[in-house]
Tab-separated table of C-alpha atoms in Angstrom:
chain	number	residue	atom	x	y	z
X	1	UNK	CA	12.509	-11.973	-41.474
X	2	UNK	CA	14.081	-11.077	-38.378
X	3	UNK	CA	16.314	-7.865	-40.177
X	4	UNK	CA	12.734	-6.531	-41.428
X	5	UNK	CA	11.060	-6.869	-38.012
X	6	UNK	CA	13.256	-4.301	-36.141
X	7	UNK	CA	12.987	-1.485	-38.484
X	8	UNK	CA	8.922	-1.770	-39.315
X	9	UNK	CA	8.449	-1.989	-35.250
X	10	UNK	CA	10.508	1.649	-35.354
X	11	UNK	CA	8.681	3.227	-37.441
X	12	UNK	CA	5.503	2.161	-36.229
X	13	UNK	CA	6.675	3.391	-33.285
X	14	UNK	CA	7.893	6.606	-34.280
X	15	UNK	CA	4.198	7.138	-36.409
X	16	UNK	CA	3.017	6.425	-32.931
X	17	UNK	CA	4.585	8.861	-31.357
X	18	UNK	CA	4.194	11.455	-34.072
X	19	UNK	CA	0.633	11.222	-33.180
X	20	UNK	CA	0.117	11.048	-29.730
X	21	UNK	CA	2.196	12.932	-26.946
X	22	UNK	CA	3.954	11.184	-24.469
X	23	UNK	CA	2.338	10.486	-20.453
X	24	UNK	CA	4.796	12.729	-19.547
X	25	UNK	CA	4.212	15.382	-22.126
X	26	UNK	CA	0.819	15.433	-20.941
X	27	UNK	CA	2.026	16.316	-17.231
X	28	UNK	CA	2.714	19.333	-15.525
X	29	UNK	CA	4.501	19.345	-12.020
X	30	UNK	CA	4.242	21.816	-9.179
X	31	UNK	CA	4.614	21.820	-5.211
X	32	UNK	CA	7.696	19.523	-5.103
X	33	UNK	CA	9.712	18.991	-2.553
X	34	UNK	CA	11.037	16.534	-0.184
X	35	UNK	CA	10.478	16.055	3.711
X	36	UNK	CA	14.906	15.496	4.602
X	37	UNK	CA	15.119	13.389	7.798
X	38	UNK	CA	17.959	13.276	9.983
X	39	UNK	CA	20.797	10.970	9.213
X	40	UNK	CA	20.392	7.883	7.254
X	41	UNK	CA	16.245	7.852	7.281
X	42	UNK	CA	14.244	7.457	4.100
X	43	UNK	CA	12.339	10.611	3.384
X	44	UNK	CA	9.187	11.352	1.699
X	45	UNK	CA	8.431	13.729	-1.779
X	46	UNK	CA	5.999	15.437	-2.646
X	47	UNK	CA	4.058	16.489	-6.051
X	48	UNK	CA	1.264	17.992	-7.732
X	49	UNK	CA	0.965	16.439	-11.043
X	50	UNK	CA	-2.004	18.159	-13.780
X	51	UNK	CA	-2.794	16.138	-16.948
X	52	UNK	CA	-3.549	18.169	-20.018
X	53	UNK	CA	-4.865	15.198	-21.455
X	54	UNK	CA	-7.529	13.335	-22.648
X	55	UNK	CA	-6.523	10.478	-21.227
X	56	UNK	CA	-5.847	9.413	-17.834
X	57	UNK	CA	-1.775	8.768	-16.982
X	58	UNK	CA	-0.640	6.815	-14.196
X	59	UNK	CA	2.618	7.450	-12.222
X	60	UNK	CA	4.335	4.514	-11.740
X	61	UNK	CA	7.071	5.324	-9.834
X	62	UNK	CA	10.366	7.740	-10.014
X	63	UNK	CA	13.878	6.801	-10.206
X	64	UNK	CA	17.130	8.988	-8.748
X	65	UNK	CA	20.601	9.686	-9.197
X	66	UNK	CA	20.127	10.725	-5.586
X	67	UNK	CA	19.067	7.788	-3.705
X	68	UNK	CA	19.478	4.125	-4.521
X	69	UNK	CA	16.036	3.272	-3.983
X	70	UNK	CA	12.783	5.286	-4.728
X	71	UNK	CA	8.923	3.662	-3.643
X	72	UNK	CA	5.563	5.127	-4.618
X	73	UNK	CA	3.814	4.060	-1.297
X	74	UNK	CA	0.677	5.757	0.105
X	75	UNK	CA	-0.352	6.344	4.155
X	76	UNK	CA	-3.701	5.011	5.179
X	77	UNK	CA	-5.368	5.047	8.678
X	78	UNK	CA	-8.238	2.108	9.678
X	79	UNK	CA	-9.240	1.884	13.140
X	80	UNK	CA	-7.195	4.352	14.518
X	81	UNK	CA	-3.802	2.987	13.032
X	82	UNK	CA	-1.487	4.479	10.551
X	83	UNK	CA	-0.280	2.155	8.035
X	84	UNK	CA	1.623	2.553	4.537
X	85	UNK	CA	1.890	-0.031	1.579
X	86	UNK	CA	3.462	-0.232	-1.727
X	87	UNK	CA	1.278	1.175	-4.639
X	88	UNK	CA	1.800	0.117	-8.478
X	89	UNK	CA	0.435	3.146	-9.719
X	90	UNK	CA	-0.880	6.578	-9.121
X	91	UNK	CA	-3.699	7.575	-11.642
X	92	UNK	CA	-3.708	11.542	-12.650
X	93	UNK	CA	-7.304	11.755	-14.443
X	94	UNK	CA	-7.774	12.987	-17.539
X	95	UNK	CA	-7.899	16.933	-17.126
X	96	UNK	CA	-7.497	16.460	-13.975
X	97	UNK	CA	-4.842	16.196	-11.149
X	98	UNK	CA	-3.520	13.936	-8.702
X	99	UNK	CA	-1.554	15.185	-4.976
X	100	UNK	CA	1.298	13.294	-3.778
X	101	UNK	CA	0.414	15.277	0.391
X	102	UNK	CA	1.230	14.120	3.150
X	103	UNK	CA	-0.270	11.250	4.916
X	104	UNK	CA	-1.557	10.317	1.508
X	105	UNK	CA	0.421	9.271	-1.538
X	106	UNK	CA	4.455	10.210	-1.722
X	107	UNK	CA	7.183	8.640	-2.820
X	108	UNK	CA	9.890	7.629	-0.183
X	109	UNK	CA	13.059	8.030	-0.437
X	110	UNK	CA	15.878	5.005	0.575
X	111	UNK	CA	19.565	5.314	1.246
X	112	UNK	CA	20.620	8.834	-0.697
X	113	UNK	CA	23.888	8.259	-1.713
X	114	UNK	CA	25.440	12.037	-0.585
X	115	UNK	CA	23.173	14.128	2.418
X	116	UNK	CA	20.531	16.118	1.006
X	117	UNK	CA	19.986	19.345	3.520
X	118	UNK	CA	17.417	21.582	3.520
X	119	UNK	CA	17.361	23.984	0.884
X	120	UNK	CA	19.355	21.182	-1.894
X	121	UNK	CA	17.439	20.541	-5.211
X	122	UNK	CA	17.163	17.013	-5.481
X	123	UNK	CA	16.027	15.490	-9.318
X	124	UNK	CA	13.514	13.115	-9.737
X	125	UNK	CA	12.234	11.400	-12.570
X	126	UNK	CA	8.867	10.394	-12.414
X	127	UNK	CA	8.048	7.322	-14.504
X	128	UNK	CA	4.850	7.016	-16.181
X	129	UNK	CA	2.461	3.907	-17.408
X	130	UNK	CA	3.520	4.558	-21.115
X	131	UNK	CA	7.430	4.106	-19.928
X	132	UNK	CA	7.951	7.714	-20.112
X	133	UNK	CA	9.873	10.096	-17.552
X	134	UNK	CA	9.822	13.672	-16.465
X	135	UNK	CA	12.785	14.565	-14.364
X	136	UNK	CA	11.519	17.018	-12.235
X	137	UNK	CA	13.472	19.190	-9.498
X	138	UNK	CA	12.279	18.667	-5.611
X	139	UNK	CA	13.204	21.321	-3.123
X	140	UNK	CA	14.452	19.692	0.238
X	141	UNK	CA	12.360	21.505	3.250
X	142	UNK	CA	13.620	20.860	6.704
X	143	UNK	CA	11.984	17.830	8.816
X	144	UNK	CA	9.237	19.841	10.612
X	145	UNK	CA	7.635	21.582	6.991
X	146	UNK	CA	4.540	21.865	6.477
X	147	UNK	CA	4.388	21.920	2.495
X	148	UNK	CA	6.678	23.108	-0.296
X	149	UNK	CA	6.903	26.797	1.131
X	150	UNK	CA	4.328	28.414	-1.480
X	151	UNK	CA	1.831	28.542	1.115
X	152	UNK	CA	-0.708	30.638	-0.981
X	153	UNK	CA	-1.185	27.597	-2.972
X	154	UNK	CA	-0.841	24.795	-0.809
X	155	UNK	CA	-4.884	24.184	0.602
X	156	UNK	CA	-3.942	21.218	1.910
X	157	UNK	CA	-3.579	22.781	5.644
X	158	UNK	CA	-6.625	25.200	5.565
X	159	UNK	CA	-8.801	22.651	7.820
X	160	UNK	CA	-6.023	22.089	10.331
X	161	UNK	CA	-6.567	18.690	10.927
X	162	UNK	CA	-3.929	15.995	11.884
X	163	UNK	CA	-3.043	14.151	9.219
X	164	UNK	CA	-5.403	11.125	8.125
X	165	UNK	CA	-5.658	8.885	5.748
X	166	UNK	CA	-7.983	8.620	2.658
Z	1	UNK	CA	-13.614	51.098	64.616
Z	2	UNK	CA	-14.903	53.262	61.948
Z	3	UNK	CA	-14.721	51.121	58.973
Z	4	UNK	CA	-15.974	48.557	59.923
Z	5	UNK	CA	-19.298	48.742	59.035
Z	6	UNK	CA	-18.294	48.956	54.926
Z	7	UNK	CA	-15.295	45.929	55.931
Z	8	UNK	CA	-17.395	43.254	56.527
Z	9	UNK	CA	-19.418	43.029	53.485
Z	10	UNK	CA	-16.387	43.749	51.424
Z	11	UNK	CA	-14.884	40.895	53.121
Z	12	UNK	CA	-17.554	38.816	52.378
Z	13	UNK	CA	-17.425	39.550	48.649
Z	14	UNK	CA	-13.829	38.988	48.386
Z	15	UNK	CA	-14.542	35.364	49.997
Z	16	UNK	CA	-17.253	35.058	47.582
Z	17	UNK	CA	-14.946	36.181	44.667
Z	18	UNK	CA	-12.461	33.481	46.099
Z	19	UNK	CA	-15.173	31.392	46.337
Z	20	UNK	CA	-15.513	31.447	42.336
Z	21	UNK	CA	-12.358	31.584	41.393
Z	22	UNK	CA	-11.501	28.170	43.473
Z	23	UNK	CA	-14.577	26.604	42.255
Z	24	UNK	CA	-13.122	27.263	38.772
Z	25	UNK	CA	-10.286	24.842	39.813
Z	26	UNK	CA	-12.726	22.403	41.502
Z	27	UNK	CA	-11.186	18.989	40.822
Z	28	UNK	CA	-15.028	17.856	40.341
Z	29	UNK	CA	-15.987	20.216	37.690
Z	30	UNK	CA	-14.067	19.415	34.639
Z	31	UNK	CA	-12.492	21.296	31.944
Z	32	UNK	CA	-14.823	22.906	28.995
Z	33	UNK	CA	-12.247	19.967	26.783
Z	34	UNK	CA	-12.769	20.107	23.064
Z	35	UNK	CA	-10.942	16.831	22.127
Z	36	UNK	CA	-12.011	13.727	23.464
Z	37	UNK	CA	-12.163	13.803	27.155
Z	38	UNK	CA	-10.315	10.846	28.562
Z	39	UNK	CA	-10.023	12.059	32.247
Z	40	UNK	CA	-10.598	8.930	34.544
Z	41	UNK	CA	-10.460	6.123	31.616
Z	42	UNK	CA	-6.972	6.214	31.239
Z	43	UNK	CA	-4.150	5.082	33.866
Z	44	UNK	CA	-1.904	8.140	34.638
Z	45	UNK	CA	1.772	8.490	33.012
Z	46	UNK	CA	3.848	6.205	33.659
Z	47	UNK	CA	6.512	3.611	32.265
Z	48	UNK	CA	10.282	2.831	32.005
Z	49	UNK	CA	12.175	4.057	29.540
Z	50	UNK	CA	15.704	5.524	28.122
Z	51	UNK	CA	15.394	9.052	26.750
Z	52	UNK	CA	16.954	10.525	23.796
Z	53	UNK	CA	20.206	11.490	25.585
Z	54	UNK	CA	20.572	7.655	26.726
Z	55	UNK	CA	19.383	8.186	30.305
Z	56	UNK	CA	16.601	5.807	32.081
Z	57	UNK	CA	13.569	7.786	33.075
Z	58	UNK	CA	10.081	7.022	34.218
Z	59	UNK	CA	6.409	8.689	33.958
Z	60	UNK	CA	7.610	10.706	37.587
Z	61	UNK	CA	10.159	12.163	35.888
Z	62	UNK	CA	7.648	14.171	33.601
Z	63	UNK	CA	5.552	15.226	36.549
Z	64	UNK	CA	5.186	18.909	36.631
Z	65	UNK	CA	5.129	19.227	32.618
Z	66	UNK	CA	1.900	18.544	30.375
Z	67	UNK	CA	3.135	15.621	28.132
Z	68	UNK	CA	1.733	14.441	24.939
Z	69	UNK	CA	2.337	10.889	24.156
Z	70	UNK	CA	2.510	9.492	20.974
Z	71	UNK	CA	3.938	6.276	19.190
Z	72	UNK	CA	5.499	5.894	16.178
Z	73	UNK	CA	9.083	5.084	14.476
Z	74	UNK	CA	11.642	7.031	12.982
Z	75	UNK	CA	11.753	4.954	9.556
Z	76	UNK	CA	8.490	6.530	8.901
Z	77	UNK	CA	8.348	9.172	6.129
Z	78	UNK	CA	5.166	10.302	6.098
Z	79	UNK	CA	2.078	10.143	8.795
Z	80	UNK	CA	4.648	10.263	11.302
Z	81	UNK	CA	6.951	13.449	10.479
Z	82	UNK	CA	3.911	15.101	9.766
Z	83	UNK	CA	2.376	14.909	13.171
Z	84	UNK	CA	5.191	15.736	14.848
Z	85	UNK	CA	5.953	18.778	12.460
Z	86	UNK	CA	1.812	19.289	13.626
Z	87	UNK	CA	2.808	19.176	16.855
Z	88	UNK	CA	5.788	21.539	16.611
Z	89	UNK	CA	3.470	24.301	14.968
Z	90	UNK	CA	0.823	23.723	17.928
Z	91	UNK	CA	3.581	24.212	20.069
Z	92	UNK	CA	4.927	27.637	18.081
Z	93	UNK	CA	1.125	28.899	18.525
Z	94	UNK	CA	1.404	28.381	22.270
Z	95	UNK	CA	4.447	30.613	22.744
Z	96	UNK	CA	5.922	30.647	26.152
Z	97	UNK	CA	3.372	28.217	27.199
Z	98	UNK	CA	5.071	25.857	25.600
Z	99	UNK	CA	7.641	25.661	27.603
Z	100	UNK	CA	4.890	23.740	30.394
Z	101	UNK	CA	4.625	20.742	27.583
Z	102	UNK	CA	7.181	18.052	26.547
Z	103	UNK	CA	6.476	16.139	23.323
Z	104	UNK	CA	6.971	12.313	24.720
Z	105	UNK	CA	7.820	10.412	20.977
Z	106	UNK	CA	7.824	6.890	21.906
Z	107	UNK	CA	9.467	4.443	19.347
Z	108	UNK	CA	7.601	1.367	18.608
Z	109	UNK	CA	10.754	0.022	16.765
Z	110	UNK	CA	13.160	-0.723	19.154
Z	111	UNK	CA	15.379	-3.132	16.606
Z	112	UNK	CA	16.061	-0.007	14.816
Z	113	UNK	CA	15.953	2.991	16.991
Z	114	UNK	CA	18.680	4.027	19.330
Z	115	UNK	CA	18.838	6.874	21.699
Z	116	UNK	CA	21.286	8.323	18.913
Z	117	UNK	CA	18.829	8.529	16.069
Z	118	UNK	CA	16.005	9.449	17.900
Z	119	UNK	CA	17.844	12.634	19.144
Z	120	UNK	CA	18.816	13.586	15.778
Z	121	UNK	CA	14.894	12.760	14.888
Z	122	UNK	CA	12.711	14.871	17.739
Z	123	UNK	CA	15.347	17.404	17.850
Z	124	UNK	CA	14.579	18.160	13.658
Z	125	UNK	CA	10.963	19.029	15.031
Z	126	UNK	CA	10.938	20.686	18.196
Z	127	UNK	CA	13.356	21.085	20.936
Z	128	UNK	CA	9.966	20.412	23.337
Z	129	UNK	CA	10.280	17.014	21.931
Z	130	UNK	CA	11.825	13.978	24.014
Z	131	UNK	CA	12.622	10.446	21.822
Z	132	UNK	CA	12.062	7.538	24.123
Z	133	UNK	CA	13.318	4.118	23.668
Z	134	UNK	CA	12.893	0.719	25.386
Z	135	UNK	CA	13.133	-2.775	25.284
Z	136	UNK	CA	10.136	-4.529	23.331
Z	137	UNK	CA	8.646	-5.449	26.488
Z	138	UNK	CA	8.689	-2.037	27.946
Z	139	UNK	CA	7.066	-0.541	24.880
Z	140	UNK	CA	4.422	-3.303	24.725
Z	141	UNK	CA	3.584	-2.685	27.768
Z	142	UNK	CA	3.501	1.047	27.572
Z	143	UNK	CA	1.550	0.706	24.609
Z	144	UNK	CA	-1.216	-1.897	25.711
Z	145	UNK	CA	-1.250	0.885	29.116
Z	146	UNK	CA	-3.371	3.476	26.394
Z	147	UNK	CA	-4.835	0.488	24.224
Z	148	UNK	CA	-2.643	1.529	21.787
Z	149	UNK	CA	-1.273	-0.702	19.610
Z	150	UNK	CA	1.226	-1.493	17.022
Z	151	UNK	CA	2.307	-4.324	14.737
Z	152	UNK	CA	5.341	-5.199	12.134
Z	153	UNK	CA	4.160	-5.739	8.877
Z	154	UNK	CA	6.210	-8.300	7.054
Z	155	UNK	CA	9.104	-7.479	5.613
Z	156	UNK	CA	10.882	-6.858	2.255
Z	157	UNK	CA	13.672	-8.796	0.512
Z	158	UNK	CA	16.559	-6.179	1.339
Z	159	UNK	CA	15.133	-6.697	5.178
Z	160	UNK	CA	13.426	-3.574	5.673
Z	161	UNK	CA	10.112	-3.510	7.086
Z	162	UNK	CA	7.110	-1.272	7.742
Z	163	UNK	CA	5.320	-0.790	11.269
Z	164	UNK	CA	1.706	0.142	11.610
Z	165	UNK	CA	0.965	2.159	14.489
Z	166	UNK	CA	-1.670	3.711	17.022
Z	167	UNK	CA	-2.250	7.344	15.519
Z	168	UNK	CA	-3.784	9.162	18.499
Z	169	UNK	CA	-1.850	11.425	20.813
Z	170	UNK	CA	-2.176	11.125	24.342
Z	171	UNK	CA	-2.013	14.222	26.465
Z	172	UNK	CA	-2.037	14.436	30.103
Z	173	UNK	CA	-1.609	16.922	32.812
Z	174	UNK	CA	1.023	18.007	35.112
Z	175	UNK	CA	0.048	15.562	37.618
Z	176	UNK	CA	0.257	12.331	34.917
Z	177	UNK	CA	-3.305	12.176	34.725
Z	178	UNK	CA	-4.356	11.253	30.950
Z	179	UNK	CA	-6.575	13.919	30.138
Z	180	UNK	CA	-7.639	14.283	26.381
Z	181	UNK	CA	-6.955	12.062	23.028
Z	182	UNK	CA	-6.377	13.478	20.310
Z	183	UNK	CA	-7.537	11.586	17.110
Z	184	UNK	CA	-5.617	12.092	13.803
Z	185	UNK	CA	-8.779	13.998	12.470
Z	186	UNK	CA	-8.679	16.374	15.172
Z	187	UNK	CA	-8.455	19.695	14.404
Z	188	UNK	CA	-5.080	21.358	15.351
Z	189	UNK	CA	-7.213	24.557	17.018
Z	190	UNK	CA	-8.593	22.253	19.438
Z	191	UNK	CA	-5.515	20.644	20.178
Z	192	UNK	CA	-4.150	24.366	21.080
Z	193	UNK	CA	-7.679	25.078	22.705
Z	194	UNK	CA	-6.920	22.022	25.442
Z	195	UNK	CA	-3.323	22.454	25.899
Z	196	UNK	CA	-4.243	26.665	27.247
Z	197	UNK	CA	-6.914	24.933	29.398
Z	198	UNK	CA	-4.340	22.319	30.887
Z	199	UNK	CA	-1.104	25.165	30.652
Z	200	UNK	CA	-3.019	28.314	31.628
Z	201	UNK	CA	-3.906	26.465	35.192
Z	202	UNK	CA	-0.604	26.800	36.601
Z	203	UNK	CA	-1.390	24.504	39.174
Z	204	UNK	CA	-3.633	21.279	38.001
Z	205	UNK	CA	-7.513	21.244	38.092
């Protein structure tokens, strides 16, 4: 039983596959770069993710070769205090996109392992809910950036508020 | 005297002139503020602290600058790098002016922030910006000054821990006196827009 189990599960999986793209496949990545802190502080990253899709993917996470530990948190204000907490999952809608910005969703960055400066490309893979990755480059901005350094495409500042949550 | 008859009036008018241009800097009338006016409800600047370069200073010690206070915690890498990078690009759009303010970056995490590391931190924003440390007391109590507050949130296995803070930024005049609040959904025009009014004055209202 058990040596005919293995290899059906395969290629049901690999039918699987055959049919439907991959979370990742369905993602494209733009804006992404990384706030770098002074010294040993964990840093937050930044990313525009679009789904081609039909269906809606969710970002679990991201992983790096870079840093030992990598958290998909989110920044929230209530009553005048700024708070963040742990998030399981980020969902990018169908045809739609989702904005890792500043005082909103990012990813922070623990203990990197070598300094990042300013300028460095730093990979990370983004993990999504079907277990699959897209390693994606970030570009390292200095501590007082605003966005990625497109600025034609980043609306994020055209209000000029301070930052808030959602 | 011949000229006198055209002296006197044009005496008059220049005392008149003076006249306005004092009552512009009447301590009574207040300033055309856009942010939220806090003048009078808030105790001037003042507290006991160790700067960024390790030395003790107090509230006096910032007399003669405009200082904008805010709280936060250098193991923070979002809300709180972005205001700070906010205030650094308020502070490029005021030019020279500038050079009247002091960003006051008070840690609420005194278990993890040294004078050391909050050099490196303020001085990766703006070189307008001063780190200040304390003792927890000290902080408390410069906090609960500005009903501001700030709490640990629990912590994770591997020790770390997140803090929630008070988001608003304090700013107050040359004299100490708390003057406007700025809310995180202020807009950074109007933040520039009060800073002139308080930096333009030379002297304080």
């Amino acid at each position: 039983m058990k040596s005919l189990t293995l290899p059906l599960l395969l290629a049901g999986l690999l039918l699987a596959s055959a049919a439907h793209a991959t979370d990742a496949e369905h993602i494209r990545t733009s804006h992404a770069w990384i706030r770098v802190l002074p010294g040993a502080l964990p840093a937050g990253a930044y990313v525009t993710l679009e789904n081609d899709g039909d269906q809606p993917v969710a970002l679990r996470g991201a992983s790096s070769t870079v840093y030992t530990e990598v958290m998909l948190h989110r920044s929230s204000r209530e009553g005048g205090m700024s708070r963040m907490s742990m998030v399981d999952a980020l969902e990018v809608p169908a045809h739609g996109k989702a904005e890792l910005a500043p005082a909103g969703y990012h990813l922070m960055l623990m203990q990197a392992k070598a300094p990042v400066k300013p300028g460095d490309t730093v990979t990370l893979t983004l993990q999504f809910g079907d277990g699959s990755t897209l390693a994606t480059d970030f570009i390292a901005r200095p501590a007082n950036a605003m966005d990625a350094g497109d600025k034609h495409t980043m609306p994020a500042m055209d209000h000029g508020a301070m930052p808030h949550g959602h | 005297m011949k000229p006198r008859h055209w002296l006197r009036p044009a005496l008059l008018l220049l005392l008149l002139a003076a006249g306005v241009l004092l009552g512009g800097c009447d301590r009574g009338k207040p300033l055309p503020f856009r942010l939220t006016n806090i003048s009078g409800h808030m105790p001037d600047l003042d507290f006991k602290l160790t700067d960024d370069n390790g030395k003790a200073v107090t509230g006096a010690d910032y007399r003669g600058k405009v200082a904008l206070l805010y709280f936060g915690y250098t193991h923070c890498p979002d809300v709180c790098p972005l205001t700070l990078a906010q205030l650094h690009v308020v502070m490029q759009r005021l030019g020279p002016l500038a050079d009247g303010a002091r960003i006051l970056f008070v840690s609420v995490d005194p278990a993890r922030d040294t004078p050391a590391i909050m050099h490196a931190y303020v001085n990766a924003f703006d070189k307008r910006a001063v780190g200040l440390v304390g003792d927890a007391r000290s902080v408390e109590a410069l906090s609960k000054r500005y009903r501001s507050a700030f709490t640990r949130e629990p912590g994770t296995a591997d020790g770390s821990y997140e803090v929630s803070h008070s988001s608003a930024i304090y700013v107050f005049d040359r004299d100490g006196r708390a003057r406007v609040l700025a809310t995180p959904s202020a807009s950074q025009d109007d933040l520039v827009h009060d800073l002139h009014l308080l930096l333009d004055t030379g002297a304080t209202p």
